PDB file of N, CA and C in Angstrom:
ATOM      1  N   MET A   1     107.028-102.826 -35.805  1.00  0.00           N
ATOM      2  CA  MET A   1     108.328-102.886 -36.436  1.00  0.00           C
ATOM      3  C   MET A   1     108.412-104.088 -37.369  1.00  0.00           C
ATOM      4  N   ARG A   2     107.896-105.242 -36.932  1.00  0.00           N
ATOM      5  CA  ARG A   2     107.926-106.439 -37.775  1.00  0.00           C
ATOM      6  C   ARG A   2     107.159-106.229 -39.066  1.00  0.00           C
ATOM      7  N   ARG A   3     106.075-105.471 -38.998  1.00  0.00           N
ATOM      8  CA  ARG A   3     105.261-105.228 -40.185  1.00  0.00           C
ATOM      9  C   ARG A   3     106.040-104.460 -41.243  1.00  0.00           C
ATOM     10  N   LEU A   4     106.951-103.647 -40.833  1.00  0.00           N
ATOM     11  CA  LEU A   4     107.755-102.871 -41.772  1.00  0.00           C
ATOM     12  C   LEU A   4     108.935-103.672 -42.320  1.00  0.00           C
ATOM     13  N   LEU A   5     109.404-104.605 -41.555  1.00  0.00           N
ATOM     14  CA  LEU A   5     110.592-105.356 -41.931  1.00  0.00           C
ATOM     15  C   LEU A   5     110.353-106.264 -43.135  1.00  0.00           C
ATOM     16  N   LEU A   6     109.267-106.993 -43.188  1.00  0.00           N
ATOM     17  CA  LEU A   6     109.002-107.915 -44.290  1.00  0.00           C
ATOM     18  C   LEU A   6     108.905-107.187 -45.634  1.00  0.00           C
ATOM     19  N   PRO A   7     108.106-106.121 -45.762  1.00  0.00           N
ATOM     20  CA  PRO A   7     108.078-105.423 -47.062  1.00  0.00           C
ATOM     21  C   PRO A   7     109.448-104.881 -47.463  1.00  0.00           C
ATOM     22  N   LEU A   8     110.214-104.414 -46.490  1.00  0.00           N
ATOM     23  CA  LEU A   8     111.547-103.902 -46.792  1.00  0.00           C
ATOM     24  C   LEU A   8     112.450-105.016 -47.317  1.00  0.00           C
ATOM     25  N   LEU A   9     112.390-106.188 -46.697  1.00  0.00           N
ATOM     26  CA  LEU A   9     113.187-107.327 -47.160  1.00  0.00           C
ATOM     27  C   LEU A   9     112.780-107.764 -48.562  1.00  0.00           C
ATOM     28  N   LEU A  10     111.484-107.764 -48.838  1.00  0.00           N
ATOM     29  CA  LEU A  10     111.012-108.139 -50.173  1.00  0.00           C
ATOM     30  C   LEU A  10     111.482-107.144 -51.227  1.00  0.00           C
ATOM     31  N   LEU A  11     111.421-105.873 -50.927  1.00  0.00           N
ATOM     32  CA  LEU A  11     111.902-104.856 -51.865  1.00  0.00           C
ATOM     33  C   LEU A  11     113.394-104.985 -52.102  1.00  0.00           C
ATOM     34  N   THR A  12     114.139-105.219 -51.049  1.00  0.00           N
ATOM     35  CA  THR A  12     115.585-105.372 -51.170  1.00  0.00           C
ATOM     36  C   THR A  12     115.916-106.601 -52.006  1.00  0.00           C
ATOM     37  N   SER A  13     115.211-107.688 -51.813  1.00  0.00           N
ATOM     38  CA  SER A  13     115.440-108.908 -52.572  1.00  0.00           C
ATOM     39  C   SER A  13     115.117-108.696 -54.042  1.00  0.00           C
ATOM     40  N   ALA A  14     114.014-108.031 -54.351  1.00  0.00           N
ATOM     41  CA  ALA A  14     113.641-107.764 -55.742  1.00  0.00           C
ATOM     42  C   ALA A  14     114.674-106.868 -56.407  1.00  0.00           C
ATOM     43  N   ALA A  15     115.161-105.877 -55.698  1.00  0.00           N
ATOM     44  CA  ALA A  15     116.157-104.973 -56.263  1.00  0.00           C
ATOM     45  C   ALA A  15     117.468-105.700 -56.529  1.00  0.00           C
ATOM     46  N   ALA A  16     117.816-106.644 -55.669  1.00  0.00           N
ATOM     47  CA  ALA A  16     119.068-107.383 -55.840  1.00  0.00           C
ATOM     48  C   ALA A  16     119.027-108.256 -57.084  1.00  0.00           C
ATOM     49  N   HIS A  17     117.841-108.705 -57.495  1.00  0.00           N
ATOM     50  CA  HIS A  17     117.708-109.572 -58.652  1.00  0.00           C
ATOM     51  C   HIS A  17     117.271-108.815 -59.901  1.00  0.00           C
ATOM     52  N   ALA A  18     117.146-107.503 -59.824  1.00  0.00           N
ATOM     53  CA  ALA A  18     116.719-106.711 -60.974  1.00  0.00           C
ATOM     54  C   ALA A  18     117.753-106.822 -62.087  1.00  0.00           C
ATOM     55  N   ALA A  19     117.263-106.890 -63.296  1.00  0.00           N
ATOM     56  CA  ALA A  19     118.146-106.987 -64.452  1.00  0.00           C
ATOM     57  C   ALA A  19     118.740-105.624 -64.779  1.00  0.00           C
ATOM     58  N   GLU A  20     119.902-105.669 -65.375  1.00  0.00           N
ATOM     59  CA  GLU A  20     120.606-104.444 -65.773  1.00  0.00           C
ATOM     60  C   GLU A  20     121.210-104.676 -67.153  1.00  0.00           C
ATOM     61  N   LEU A  21     121.277-103.621 -67.944  1.00  0.00           N
ATOM     62  CA  LEU A  21     121.883-103.689 -69.272  1.00  0.00           C
ATOM     63  C   LEU A  21     123.183-102.907 -69.285  1.00  0.00           C
ATOM     64  N   LYS A  22     124.199-103.499 -69.882  1.00  0.00           N
ATOM     65  CA  LYS A  22     125.459-102.802 -70.092  1.00  0.00           C
ATOM     66  C   LYS A  22     125.675-102.724 -71.596  1.00  0.00           C
ATOM     67  N   ALA A  23     125.875-101.508 -72.074  1.00  0.00           N
ATOM     68  CA  ALA A  23     126.084-101.267 -73.501  1.00  0.00           C
ATOM     69  C   ALA A  23     126.830 -99.950 -73.631  1.00  0.00           C
ATOM     70  N   PRO A  24     127.459 -99.718 -74.780  1.00  0.00           N
ATOM     71  CA  PRO A  24     128.148 -98.441 -74.956  1.00  0.00           C
ATOM     72  C   PRO A  24     127.155 -97.279 -74.993  1.00  0.00           C
ATOM     73  N   ASP A  25     127.646 -96.097 -74.689  1.00  0.00           N
ATOM     74  CA  ASP A  25     126.798 -94.900 -74.756  1.00  0.00           C
ATOM     75  C   ASP A  25     126.519 -94.496 -76.187  1.00  0.00           C
ATOM     76  N   GLU A  26     127.403 -94.930 -77.105  1.00  0.00           N
ATOM     77  CA  GLU A  26     127.301 -94.514 -78.495  1.00  0.00           C
ATOM     78  C   GLU A  26     127.710 -95.669 -79.401  1.00  0.00           C
ATOM     79  N   ALA A  27     127.067 -95.778 -80.559  1.00  0.00           N
ATOM     80  CA  ALA A  27     127.401 -96.827 -81.531  1.00  0.00           C
ATOM     81  C   ALA A  27     127.114 -96.308 -82.931  1.00  0.00           C
ATOM     82  N   ASN A  28     127.788 -96.888 -83.925  1.00  0.00           N
ATOM     83  CA  ASN A  28     127.564 -96.505 -85.321  1.00  0.00           C
ATOM     84  C   ASN A  28     126.238 -97.051 -85.822  1.00  0.00           C
ATOM     85  N   LEU A  29     125.632 -96.296 -86.740  1.00  0.00           N
ATOM     86  CA  LEU A  29     124.366 -96.750 -87.295  1.00  0.00           C
ATOM     87  C   LEU A  29     124.584 -97.979 -88.164  1.00  0.00           C
ATOM     88  N   ASP A  30     123.544 -98.801 -88.249  1.00  0.00           N
ATOM     89  CA  ASP A  30     123.523-100.011 -89.054  1.00  0.00           C
ATOM     90  C   ASP A  30     124.770-100.880 -88.859  1.00  0.00           C
ATOM     91  N   SER A  31     125.099-101.128 -87.606  1.00  0.00           N
ATOM     92  CA  SER A  31     126.232-101.986 -87.251  1.00  0.00           C
ATOM     93  C   SER A  31     125.781-102.907 -86.119  1.00  0.00           C
ATOM     94  N   LYS A  32     126.708-103.665 -85.572  1.00  0.00           N
ATOM     95  CA  LYS A  32     126.372-104.516 -84.427  1.00  0.00           C
ATOM     96  C   LYS A  32     127.020-103.943 -83.178  1.00  0.00           C
ATOM     97  N   VAL A  33     126.315-104.031 -82.064  1.00  0.00           N
ATOM     98  CA  VAL A  33     126.812-103.549 -80.792  1.00  0.00           C
ATOM     99  C   VAL A  33     126.669-104.670 -79.762  1.00  0.00           C
ATOM    100  N   THR A  34     127.626-104.754 -78.850  1.00  0.00           N
ATOM    101  CA  THR A  34     127.574-105.764 -77.797  1.00  0.00           C
ATOM    102  C   THR A  34     126.778-105.226 -76.618  1.00  0.00           C
ATOM    103  N   VAL A  35     125.829-106.017 -76.171  1.00  0.00           N
ATOM    104  CA  VAL A  35     125.008-105.693 -75.004  1.00  0.00           C
ATOM    105  C   VAL A  35     125.159-106.836 -74.015  1.00  0.00           C
ATOM    106  N   GLU A  36     125.352-106.492 -72.753  1.00  0.00           N
ATOM    107  CA  GLU A  36     125.460-107.498 -71.702  1.00  0.00           C
ATOM    108  C   GLU A  36     124.248-107.375 -70.779  1.00  0.00           C
ATOM    109  N   VAL A  37     123.623-108.511 -70.506  1.00  0.00           N
ATOM    110  CA  VAL A  37     122.483-108.566 -69.598  1.00  0.00           C
ATOM    111  C   VAL A  37     122.986-109.112 -68.267  1.00  0.00           C
ATOM    112  N   VAL A  38     122.811-108.329 -67.205  1.00  0.00           N
ATOM    113  CA  VAL A  38     123.265-108.716 -65.879  1.00  0.00           C
ATOM    114  C   VAL A  38     122.032-108.948 -65.008  1.00  0.00           C
ATOM    115  N   GLY A  39     121.995-110.093 -64.347  1.00  0.00           N
ATOM    116  CA  GLY A  39     120.868-110.413 -63.483  1.00  0.00           C
ATOM    117  C   GLY A  39     120.153-111.655 -63.971  1.00  0.00           C
ATOM    118  N   ASP A  40     119.178-112.083 -63.208  1.00  0.00           N
ATOM    119  CA  ASP A  40     118.402-113.269 -63.551  1.00  0.00           C
ATOM    120  C   ASP A  40     117.267-112.902 -64.498  1.00  0.00           C
ATOM    121  N   VAL A  41     117.343-113.417 -65.726  1.00  0.00           N
ATOM    122  CA  VAL A  41     116.265-113.181 -66.695  1.00  0.00           C
ATOM    123  C   VAL A  41     115.951-114.484 -67.413  1.00  0.00           C
ATOM    124  N   ASP A  42     114.742-114.598 -67.858  1.00  0.00           N
ATOM    125  CA  ASP A  42     114.287-115.736 -68.645  1.00  0.00           C
ATOM    126  C   ASP A  42     115.082-115.777 -69.951  1.00  0.00           C
ATOM    127  N   ALA A  43     115.517-116.944 -70.374  1.00  0.00           N
ATOM    128  CA  ALA A  43     116.289-117.083 -71.613  1.00  0.00           C
ATOM    129  C   ALA A  43     115.474-116.685 -72.836  1.00  0.00           C
ATOM    130  N   ARG A  44     114.152-116.586 -72.680  1.00  0.00           N
ATOM    131  CA  ARG A  44     113.302-116.160 -73.793  1.00  0.00           C
ATOM    132  C   ARG A  44     113.047-114.656 -73.784  1.00  0.00           C
ATOM    133  N   ALA A  45     113.539-113.957 -72.756  1.00  0.00           N
ATOM    134  CA  ALA A  45     113.466-112.490 -72.778  1.00  0.00           C
ATOM    135  C   ALA A  45     114.348-112.029 -73.923  1.00  0.00           C
ATOM    136  N   PHE A  46     114.190-110.792 -74.352  1.00  0.00           N
ATOM    137  CA  PHE A  46     114.966-110.331 -75.491  1.00  0.00           C
ATOM    138  C   PHE A  46     115.328-108.868 -75.376  1.00  0.00           C
ATOM    139  N   VAL A  47     116.351-108.475 -76.142  1.00  0.00           N
ATOM    140  CA  VAL A  47     116.863-107.111 -76.146  1.00  0.00           C
ATOM    141  C   VAL A  47     116.595-106.504 -77.511  1.00  0.00           C
ATOM    142  N   SER A  48     116.173-105.248 -77.518  1.00  0.00           N
ATOM    143  CA  SER A  48     115.915-104.523 -78.757  1.00  0.00           C
ATOM    144  C   SER A  48     116.339-103.069 -78.574  1.00  0.00           C
ATOM    145  N   ILE A  49     116.594-102.393 -79.676  1.00  0.00           N
ATOM    146  CA  ILE A  49     116.913-100.963 -79.647  1.00  0.00           C
ATOM    147  C   ILE A  49     115.764-100.230 -80.316  1.00  0.00           C
ATOM    148  N   VAL A  50     115.157 -99.303 -79.572  1.00  0.00           N
ATOM    149  CA  VAL A  50     113.982 -98.574 -80.068  1.00  0.00           C
ATOM    150  C   VAL A  50     114.103 -97.090 -79.730  1.00  0.00           C
ATOM    151  N   ALA A  51     113.259 -96.291 -80.349  1.00  0.00           N
ATOM    152  CA  ALA A  51     113.202 -94.868 -80.016  1.00  0.00           C
ATOM    153  C   ALA A  51     112.771 -94.713 -78.567  1.00  0.00           C
ATOM    154  N   PRO A  52     113.288 -93.702 -77.865  1.00  0.00           N
ATOM    155  CA  PRO A  52     112.951 -93.558 -76.440  1.00  0.00           C
ATOM    156  C   PRO A  52     111.463 -93.342 -76.176  1.00  0.00           C
ATOM    157  N   ASP A  53     110.740 -92.833 -77.164  1.00  0.00           N
ATOM    158  CA  ASP A  53     109.304 -92.608 -76.970  1.00  0.00           C
ATOM    159  C   ASP A  53     108.455 -93.759 -77.519  1.00  0.00           C
ATOM    160  N   ALA A  54     109.095 -94.872 -77.888  1.00  0.00           N
ATOM    161  CA  ALA A  54     108.353 -96.035 -78.384  1.00  0.00           C
ATOM    162  C   ALA A  54     107.442 -96.569 -77.283  1.00  0.00           C
ATOM    163  N   ALA A  55     106.293 -97.027 -77.680  1.00  0.00           N
ATOM    164  CA  ALA A  55     105.314 -97.546 -76.720  1.00  0.00           C
ATOM    165  C   ALA A  55     105.870 -98.751 -75.968  1.00  0.00           C
ATOM    166  N   GLU A  56     105.408 -98.928 -74.758  1.00  0.00           N
ATOM    167  CA  GLU A  56     105.788-100.090 -73.952  1.00  0.00           C
ATOM    168  C   GLU A  56     105.475-101.356 -74.741  1.00  0.00           C
ATOM    169  N   GLY A  57     106.417-102.294 -74.770  1.00  0.00           N
ATOM    170  CA  GLY A  57     106.232-103.545 -75.500  1.00  0.00           C
ATOM    171  C   GLY A  57     106.674-103.489 -76.950  1.00  0.00           C
ATOM    172  N   SER A  58     107.039-102.287 -77.436  1.00  0.00           N
ATOM    173  CA  SER A  58     107.512-102.151 -78.817  1.00  0.00           C
ATOM    174  C   SER A  58     108.920-102.702 -78.942  1.00  0.00           C
ATOM    175  N   TYR A  59     109.220-103.231 -80.110  1.00  0.00           N
ATOM    176  CA  TYR A  59     110.572-103.710 -80.376  1.00  0.00           C
ATOM    177  C   TYR A  59     110.845-103.663 -81.871  1.00  0.00           C
ATOM    178  N   ASP A  60     112.120-103.649 -82.197  1.00  0.00           N
ATOM    179  CA  ASP A  60     112.578-103.686 -83.586  1.00  0.00           C
ATOM    180  C   ASP A  60     113.386-104.977 -83.713  1.00  0.00           C
ATOM    181  N   SER A  61     114.532-104.943 -84.389  1.00  0.00           N
ATOM    182  CA  SER A  61     115.337-106.165 -84.436  1.00  0.00           C
ATOM    183  C   SER A  61     115.698-106.531 -82.992  1.00  0.00           C
ATOM    184  N   TYR A  62     115.832-107.820 -82.733  1.00  0.00           N
ATOM    185  CA  TYR A  62     116.050-108.245 -81.348  1.00  0.00           C
ATOM    186  C   TYR A  62     116.928-109.482 -81.294  1.00  0.00           C
ATOM    187  N   GLU A  63     117.429-109.736 -80.093  1.00  0.00           N
ATOM    188  CA  GLU A  63     118.207-110.934 -79.797  1.00  0.00           C
ATOM    189  C   GLU A  63     117.730-111.475 -78.451  1.00  0.00           C
ATOM    190  N   TYR A  64     117.585-112.796 -78.371  1.00  0.00           N
ATOM    191  CA  TYR A  64     117.201-113.426 -77.110  1.00  0.00           C
ATOM    192  C   TYR A  64     118.361-113.411 -76.123  1.00  0.00           C
ATOM    193  N   THR A  65     118.021-113.474 -74.851  1.00  0.00           N
ATOM    194  CA  THR A  65     119.025-113.388 -73.785  1.00  0.00           C
ATOM    195  C   THR A  65     119.504-114.755 -73.322  1.00  0.00           C
ATOM    196  N   SER A  66     119.540-115.731 -74.216  1.00  0.00           N
ATOM    197  CA  SER A  66     120.010-117.061 -73.834  1.00  0.00           C
ATOM    198  C   SER A  66     121.485-117.028 -73.425  1.00  0.00           C
ATOM    199  N   GLN A  67     122.215-116.032 -73.886  1.00  0.00           N
ATOM    200  CA  GLN A  67     123.598-115.790 -73.472  1.00  0.00           C
ATOM    201  C   GLN A  67     123.650-114.415 -72.819  1.00  0.00           C
ATOM    202  N   PRO A  68     124.485-114.215 -71.803  1.00  0.00           N
ATOM    203  CA  PRO A  68     124.526-112.909 -71.137  1.00  0.00           C
ATOM    204  C   PRO A  68     125.106-111.790 -72.008  1.00  0.00           C
ATOM    205  N   ARG A  69     125.968-112.131 -72.958  1.00  0.00           N
ATOM    206  CA  ARG A  69     126.519-111.131 -73.889  1.00  0.00           C
ATOM    207  C   ARG A  69     125.969-111.434 -75.280  1.00  0.00           C
ATOM    208  N   LEU A  70     125.420-110.429 -75.915  1.00  0.00           N
ATOM    209  CA  LEU A  70     124.846-110.641 -77.237  1.00  0.00           C
ATOM    210  C   LEU A  70     125.188-109.485 -78.164  1.00  0.00           C
ATOM    211  N   GLN A  71     125.072-109.746 -79.444  1.00  0.00           N
ATOM    212  CA  GLN A  71     125.310-108.739 -80.477  1.00  0.00           C
ATOM    213  C   GLN A  71     123.965-108.392 -81.092  1.00  0.00           C
ATOM    214  N   ILE A  72     123.668-107.089 -81.171  1.00  0.00           N
ATOM    215  CA  ILE A  72     122.400-106.660 -81.746  1.00  0.00           C
ATOM    216  C   ILE A  72     122.655-105.573 -82.784  1.00  0.00           C
ATOM    217  N   ARG A  73     121.873-105.612 -83.858  1.00  0.00           N
ATOM    218  CA  ARG A  73     122.020-104.630 -84.929  1.00  0.00           C
ATOM    219  C   ARG A  73     121.424-103.299 -84.486  1.00  0.00           C
ATOM    220  N   THR A  74     122.154-102.232 -84.776  1.00  0.00           N
ATOM    221  CA  THR A  74     121.691-100.881 -84.442  1.00  0.00           C
ATOM    222  C   THR A  74     120.778-100.361 -85.551  1.00  0.00           C
ATOM    223  N   PRO A  75     119.959 -99.354 -85.253  1.00  0.00           N
ATOM    224  CA  PRO A  75     119.084 -98.767 -86.271  1.00  0.00           C
ATOM    225  C   PRO A  75     119.887 -98.142 -87.425  1.00  0.00           C
ATOM    226  N   ALA A  76     119.228 -97.977 -88.547  1.00  0.00           N
ATOM    227  CA  ALA A  76     119.868 -97.426 -89.750  1.00  0.00           C
ATOM    228  C   ALA A  76     119.823 -95.902 -89.784  1.00  0.00           C
ATOM    229  N   SER A  77     119.231 -95.281 -88.787  1.00  0.00           N
ATOM    230  CA  SER A  77     119.164 -93.816 -88.710  1.00  0.00           C
ATOM    231  C   SER A  77     119.838 -93.336 -87.436  1.00  0.00           C
ATOM    232  N   ALA A  78     120.583 -92.239 -87.564  1.00  0.00           N
ATOM    233  CA  ALA A  78     121.250 -91.654 -86.396  1.00  0.00           C
ATOM    234  C   ALA A  78     120.221 -91.027 -85.459  1.00  0.00           C
ATOM    235  N   GLY A  79     120.568 -90.969 -84.179  1.00  0.00           N
ATOM    236  CA  GLY A  79     119.682 -90.322 -83.209  1.00  0.00           C
ATOM    237  C   GLY A  79     119.800 -90.958 -81.841  1.00  0.00           C
ATOM    238  N   ASP A  80     118.935 -90.528 -80.941  1.00  0.00           N
ATOM    239  CA  ASP A  80     118.891 -91.056 -79.580  1.00  0.00           C
ATOM    240  C   ASP A  80     117.900 -92.209 -79.518  1.00  0.00           C
ATOM    241  N   TYR A  81     118.320 -93.301 -78.907  1.00  0.00           N
ATOM    242  CA  TYR A  81     117.517 -94.517 -78.791  1.00  0.00           C
ATOM    243  C   TYR A  81     117.641 -95.072 -77.379  1.00  0.00           C
ATOM    244  N   GLU A  82     116.909 -96.176 -77.140  1.00  0.00           N
ATOM    245  CA  GLU A  82     117.029 -96.922 -75.891  1.00  0.00           C
ATOM    246  C   GLU A  82     117.301 -98.378 -76.206  1.00  0.00           C
ATOM    247  N   VAL A  83     118.205 -98.970 -75.447  1.00  0.00           N
ATOM    248  CA  VAL A  83     118.358-100.420 -75.453  1.00  0.00           C
ATOM    249  C   VAL A  83     117.381-100.908 -74.396  1.00  0.00           C
ATOM    250  N   ARG A  84     116.469-101.790 -74.773  1.00  0.00           N
ATOM    251  CA  ARG A  84     115.467-102.296 -73.831  1.00  0.00           C
ATOM    252  C   ARG A  84     115.561-103.805 -73.690  1.00  0.00           C
ATOM    253  N   LEU A  85     115.454-104.252 -72.453  1.00  0.00           N
ATOM    254  CA  LEU A  85     115.316-105.668 -72.146  1.00  0.00           C
ATOM    255  C   LEU A  85     113.828-105.900 -71.941  1.00  0.00           C
ATOM    256  N   LEU A  86     113.243-106.759 -72.757  1.00  0.00           N
ATOM    257  CA  LEU A  86     111.806-107.003 -72.721  1.00  0.00           C
ATOM    258  C   LEU A  86     111.508-108.406 -72.216  1.00  0.00           C
ATOM    259  N   ASP A  87     110.492-108.506 -71.391  1.00  0.00           N
ATOM    260  CA  ASP A  87     110.073-109.786 -70.839  1.00  0.00           C
ATOM    261  C   ASP A  87     109.585-110.712 -71.947  1.00  0.00           C
ATOM    262  N   ALA A  88     109.698-112.007 -71.731  1.00  0.00           N
ATOM    263  CA  ALA A  88     109.322-112.998 -72.735  1.00  0.00           C
ATOM    264  C   ALA A  88     107.812-113.095 -72.940  1.00  0.00           C
ATOM    265  N   GLN A  89     107.041-112.662 -71.970  1.00  0.00           N
ATOM    266  CA  GLN A  89     105.587-112.802 -72.032  1.00  0.00           C
ATOM    267  C   GLN A  89     104.921-111.536 -72.570  1.00  0.00           C
ATOM    268  N   SER A  90     104.020-111.704 -73.540  1.00  0.00           N
ATOM    269  CA  SER A  90     103.251-110.579 -74.072  1.00  0.00           C
ATOM    270  C   SER A  90     102.461-109.958 -72.932  1.00  0.00           C
ATOM    271  N   PRO A  91     102.414-108.661 -72.826  1.00  0.00           N
ATOM    272  CA  PRO A  91     102.712-107.605 -73.790  1.00  0.00           C
ATOM    273  C   PRO A  91     104.153-107.094 -73.739  1.00  0.00           C
ATOM    274  N   TYR A  92     105.105-107.924 -73.350  1.00  0.00           N
ATOM    275  CA  TYR A  92     106.535-107.635 -73.358  1.00  0.00           C
ATOM    276  C   TYR A  92     106.915-106.384 -72.555  1.00  0.00           C
ATOM    277  N   PRO A  93     106.622-106.396 -71.253  1.00  0.00           N
ATOM    278  CA  PRO A  93     106.996-105.232 -70.435  1.00  0.00           C
ATOM    279  C   PRO A  93     108.516-105.057 -70.386  1.00  0.00           C
ATOM    280  N   THR A  94     108.940-103.826 -70.235  1.00  0.00           N
ATOM    281  CA  THR A  94     110.362-103.496 -70.164  1.00  0.00           C
ATOM    282  C   THR A  94     110.892-103.841 -68.776  1.00  0.00           C
ATOM    283  N   LEU A  95     111.953-104.657 -68.740  1.00  0.00           N
ATOM    284  CA  LEU A  95     112.585-105.056 -67.486  1.00  0.00           C
ATOM    285  C   LEU A  95     113.760-104.147 -67.140  1.00  0.00           C
ATOM    286  N   ALA A  96     114.408-103.600 -68.165  1.00  0.00           N
ATOM    287  CA  ALA A  96     115.534-102.683 -67.980  1.00  0.00           C
ATOM    288  C   ALA A  96     115.695-101.882 -69.256  1.00  0.00           C
ATOM    289  N   ARG A  97     116.281-100.708 -69.114  1.00  0.00           N
ATOM    290  CA  ARG A  97     116.525 -99.853 -70.280  1.00  0.00           C
ATOM    291  C   ARG A  97     117.736 -98.992 -70.032  1.00  0.00           C
ATOM    292  N   ARG A  98     118.369 -98.565 -71.119  1.00  0.00           N
ATOM    293  CA  ARG A  98     119.486 -97.627 -71.018  1.00  0.00           C
ATOM    294  C   ARG A  98     119.566 -96.874 -72.331  1.00  0.00           C
ATOM    295  N   PRO A  99     119.936 -95.596 -72.272  1.00  0.00           N
ATOM    296  CA  PRO A  99     120.030 -94.792 -73.491  1.00  0.00           C
ATOM    297  C   PRO A  99     121.266 -95.168 -74.322  1.00  0.00           C
ATOM    298  N   ILE A 100     121.143 -94.972 -75.628  1.00  0.00           N
ATOM    299  CA  ILE A 100     122.277 -95.144 -76.528  1.00  0.00           C
ATOM    300  C   ILE A 100     122.094 -94.151 -77.682  1.00  0.00           C
ATOM    301  N   ARG A 101     123.170 -93.550 -78.096  1.00  0.00           N
ATOM    302  CA  ARG A 101     123.142 -92.623 -79.225  1.00  0.00           C
ATOM    303  C   ARG A 101     123.721 -93.337 -80.435  1.00  0.00           C
ATOM    304  N   ILE A 102     122.974 -93.320 -81.528  1.00  0.00           N
ATOM    305  CA  ILE A 102     123.412 -93.942 -82.771  1.00  0.00           C
ATOM    306  C   ILE A 102     123.923 -92.808 -83.677  1.00  0.00           C
ATOM    307  N   VAL A 103     125.166 -92.973 -84.167  1.00  0.00           N
ATOM    308  CA  VAL A 103     125.823 -91.908 -84.921  1.00  0.00           C
ATOM    309  C   VAL A 103     126.264 -92.390 -86.296  1.00  0.00           C
ATOM    310  N   GLN A 104     126.428 -91.444 -87.208  1.00  0.00           N
ATOM    311  CA  GLN A 104     126.983 -91.707 -88.534  1.00  0.00           C
ATOM    312  C   GLN A 104     128.468 -92.001 -88.366  1.00  0.00           C
ATOM    313  N   PRO A 105     128.995 -93.100 -88.932  1.00  0.00           N
ATOM    314  CA  PRO A 105     130.424 -93.387 -88.769  1.00  0.00           C
ATOM    315  C   PRO A 105     131.308 -92.369 -89.472  1.00  0.00           C
TER     316      PRO A 105
END
């Protein structure tokens, strides 16, 4: 029983500190959108909006997470995208993601 308890506690602790992104479901193209980063993240981590099929570590325009609420420019083309929180260390693994639809105003 003890052998099972430690891994469970470690998983629960990691999940409690996992980062989360809060952003609108939809935003106008080529505008700024507010994104909130919830959780413990390195101030050098960054947020970017990319196509959902973009390779791991890919990013476009970005903003660092030195503040929990940030403004990021949306893509200039309408469509389905992902807001990604990327780790500060190369190859910039994704720490959190959420879908966003970019629309023509």
